[in-house]
Short mmCIF file of C-alpha atoms in Angstrom, two decimals:
data_model
loop_
_atom_site.label_atom_id
_atom_site.label_comp_id
_atom_site.label_asym_id
_atom_site.label_seq_id
_atom_site.Cartn_x
_atom_site.Cartn_y
_atom_site.Cartn_z
CA MET H 1 -102.63 -61.83 14.95
CA GLU H 2 -99.45 -63.51 13.90
CA ASN H 3 -98.87 -67.26 14.41
CA PRO H 4 -95.15 -68.18 14.05
CA ALA H 5 -96.04 -71.88 13.51
CA LEU H 6 -98.24 -71.09 10.59
CA LYS H 7 -95.55 -68.87 9.06
CA ASP H 8 -93.04 -71.60 9.35
CA ALA H 9 -95.50 -74.12 7.90
CA GLY H 10 -96.07 -71.71 4.92
CA LEU H 11 -92.35 -71.41 4.35
CA LEU H 12 -92.11 -75.22 4.39
CA VAL H 13 -94.80 -75.54 1.75
CA LEU H 14 -93.11 -72.92 -0.34
CA ARG H 15 -89.70 -74.66 -0.02
CA LEU H 16 -91.21 -78.06 -0.82
CA GLY H 17 -92.70 -76.47 -3.97
CA MET H 18 -89.18 -75.94 -5.11
CA LEU H 19 -88.97 -79.69 -5.76
CA LEU H 20 -90.73 -78.85 -8.87
CA LEU H 21 -87.64 -77.03 -10.01
CA PHE H 22 -85.62 -80.14 -9.36
CA PHE H 23 -88.01 -82.17 -11.59
CA HIS H 24 -87.67 -79.42 -14.26
CA GLY H 25 -83.92 -79.92 -14.12
CA TRP H 26 -84.32 -83.70 -14.20
CA ALA H 27 -86.40 -83.57 -17.36
CA LYS H 28 -83.71 -81.41 -19.00
CA ALA H 29 -80.96 -83.71 -17.77
CA THR H 30 -82.51 -86.83 -19.13
CA GLY H 31 -83.01 -85.19 -22.50
CA TYR H 32 -79.80 -83.15 -22.28
CA SER H 33 -78.76 -83.33 -25.95
CA GLY H 34 -82.21 -82.04 -27.03
CA PHE H 35 -82.12 -79.35 -24.40
CA VAL H 36 -78.64 -78.20 -25.56
CA GLY H 37 -79.93 -78.21 -29.10
CA MET H 38 -82.83 -75.99 -28.09
CA MET H 39 -80.40 -73.69 -26.34
CA SER H 40 -78.36 -73.32 -29.49
CA GLU H 41 -81.38 -71.88 -31.24
CA ALA H 42 -82.00 -69.31 -28.52
CA PRO H 43 -80.70 -65.75 -29.25
CA VAL H 44 -78.13 -65.81 -26.49
CA GLY H 45 -77.87 -69.53 -25.93
CA SER H 46 -76.30 -69.98 -29.34
CA ILE H 47 -73.14 -68.34 -27.96
CA ALA H 48 -72.25 -71.33 -25.68
CA PRO H 49 -75.23 -73.82 -25.65
CA ALA H 50 -73.32 -76.54 -23.70
CA LEU H 51 -72.23 -74.09 -21.02
CA PHE H 52 -75.64 -72.46 -20.62
CA GLY H 53 -77.32 -75.84 -20.77
CA PHE H 54 -75.07 -77.24 -18.00
CA MET H 55 -75.61 -74.18 -15.86
CA VAL H 56 -79.39 -74.30 -16.16
CA VAL H 57 -79.60 -78.10 -15.53
CA ALA H 58 -77.17 -78.01 -12.60
CA GLY H 59 -78.83 -74.95 -11.10
CA GLN H 60 -82.29 -76.47 -11.33
CA LEU H 61 -81.31 -79.82 -9.97
CA LEU H 62 -79.19 -78.56 -7.08
CA LEU H 63 -81.12 -75.45 -6.10
CA GLY H 64 -84.48 -77.20 -6.20
CA PHE H 65 -83.24 -80.01 -3.97
CA VAL H 66 -81.42 -78.00 -1.33
CA LEU H 67 -84.15 -75.36 -1.05
CA ALA H 68 -86.78 -78.05 -0.51
CA PHE H 69 -84.82 -79.20 2.55
CA GLY H 70 -83.91 -75.71 3.71
CA LEU H 71 -80.16 -76.04 3.38
CA MET H 72 -78.16 -72.82 2.79
CA THR H 73 -81.51 -71.24 2.01
CA ARG H 74 -80.73 -67.64 1.63
CA ILE H 75 -77.67 -68.17 -0.63
CA CYS H 76 -79.55 -70.78 -2.73
CA ALA H 77 -82.71 -68.60 -2.93
CA PHE H 78 -80.58 -65.65 -4.12
CA LEU H 79 -78.82 -67.84 -6.74
CA MET H 80 -82.21 -69.18 -7.90
CA ALA H 81 -83.67 -65.75 -8.29
CA LEU H 82 -80.50 -64.55 -10.05
CA MET H 83 -80.64 -67.60 -12.39
CA PHE H 84 -84.21 -66.73 -13.36
CA VAL H 85 -83.40 -63.08 -13.94
CA PHE H 86 -80.80 -64.26 -16.42
CA ILE H 87 -83.28 -66.69 -18.05
CA ILE H 88 -85.90 -63.94 -18.32
CA VAL H 89 -83.50 -61.32 -19.73
CA LEU H 90 -81.40 -63.47 -21.97
CA PHE H 91 -83.87 -66.12 -23.18
CA ASN H 92 -87.48 -65.05 -22.61
CA ILE H 93 -87.60 -61.38 -23.39
CA PRO H 94 -85.71 -61.52 -26.70
CA GLY H 95 -88.52 -63.83 -27.98
CA GLY H 96 -91.08 -61.09 -27.26
CA TRP H 97 -92.98 -59.85 -24.24
CA ILE H 98 -96.26 -61.68 -25.10
CA GLY H 99 -96.44 -65.45 -24.78
CA GLU H 100 -97.94 -67.82 -27.37
CA HIS H 101 -101.10 -68.27 -25.38
CA GLY H 102 -101.37 -64.68 -24.02
CA GLY H 103 -99.87 -63.31 -20.85
CA ILE H 104 -96.27 -62.35 -20.47
CA ALA H 105 -93.70 -64.57 -22.08
CA PHE H 106 -91.65 -65.06 -18.95
CA GLU H 107 -94.56 -65.91 -16.69
CA SER H 108 -93.29 -69.47 -15.87
CA SER H 109 -89.86 -68.07 -14.96
CA LEU H 110 -91.53 -65.65 -12.50
CA TYR H 111 -92.99 -68.71 -10.70
CA TYR H 112 -89.50 -69.47 -9.58
CA PHE H 113 -88.06 -65.98 -9.34
CA VAL H 114 -90.70 -64.79 -6.84
CA PRO H 115 -90.25 -67.69 -4.37
CA GLY H 116 -86.47 -67.15 -4.65
CA VAL H 117 -86.78 -63.56 -3.57
CA THR H 118 -89.28 -64.47 -0.85
CA LEU H 119 -87.03 -67.17 0.64
CA PHE H 120 -83.98 -64.86 0.32
CA LEU H 121 -85.86 -62.22 2.39
CA THR H 122 -87.54 -64.53 4.99
CA GLY H 123 -85.13 -67.37 5.39
CA PRO H 124 -86.29 -71.02 5.61
CA GLY H 125 -88.28 -71.02 8.80
CA ARG H 126 -88.08 -73.50 11.64
CA TYR H 127 -88.83 -76.58 9.69
CA SER H 128 -85.58 -76.69 7.81
CA LEU H 129 -82.04 -78.10 7.95
CA ASP H 130 -80.76 -74.52 8.35
CA TYR H 131 -82.69 -74.14 11.63
CA LEU H 132 -81.64 -77.60 12.87
CA LEU H 133 -77.96 -76.93 12.15
CA SER H 134 -77.99 -73.44 13.65
CA ARG H 135 -79.27 -74.80 16.98
CA LYS H 136 -76.13 -77.01 17.57
#
């Protein structure tokens, strides 16, 4: 038995969870010089730490915010998933597959990659700005 209202409510909860990504970006933005310094120590980030730092902070701030409200959802979800693929491949995996406390090293990145793919495939649902704007 499928209930469209529950599906849309679930997508809303998933999208609102993307506000956590916004706060991730906010923390990096407020400590930007420290974040760029950390980027310069990463295997790939040392190539252009200010550029990579800016891209990550801007991506996390903008994508987390617009996804939460369901604006340009499929495009933004694709960009978010792509951003986290790059983070996993370029920053997480070179440090090793196993994290400091067990588990895979890129587990936290998967927490954003998976909703990105999910929202790309499903769209935002009825409780979104995309839905409101498409009805006009």
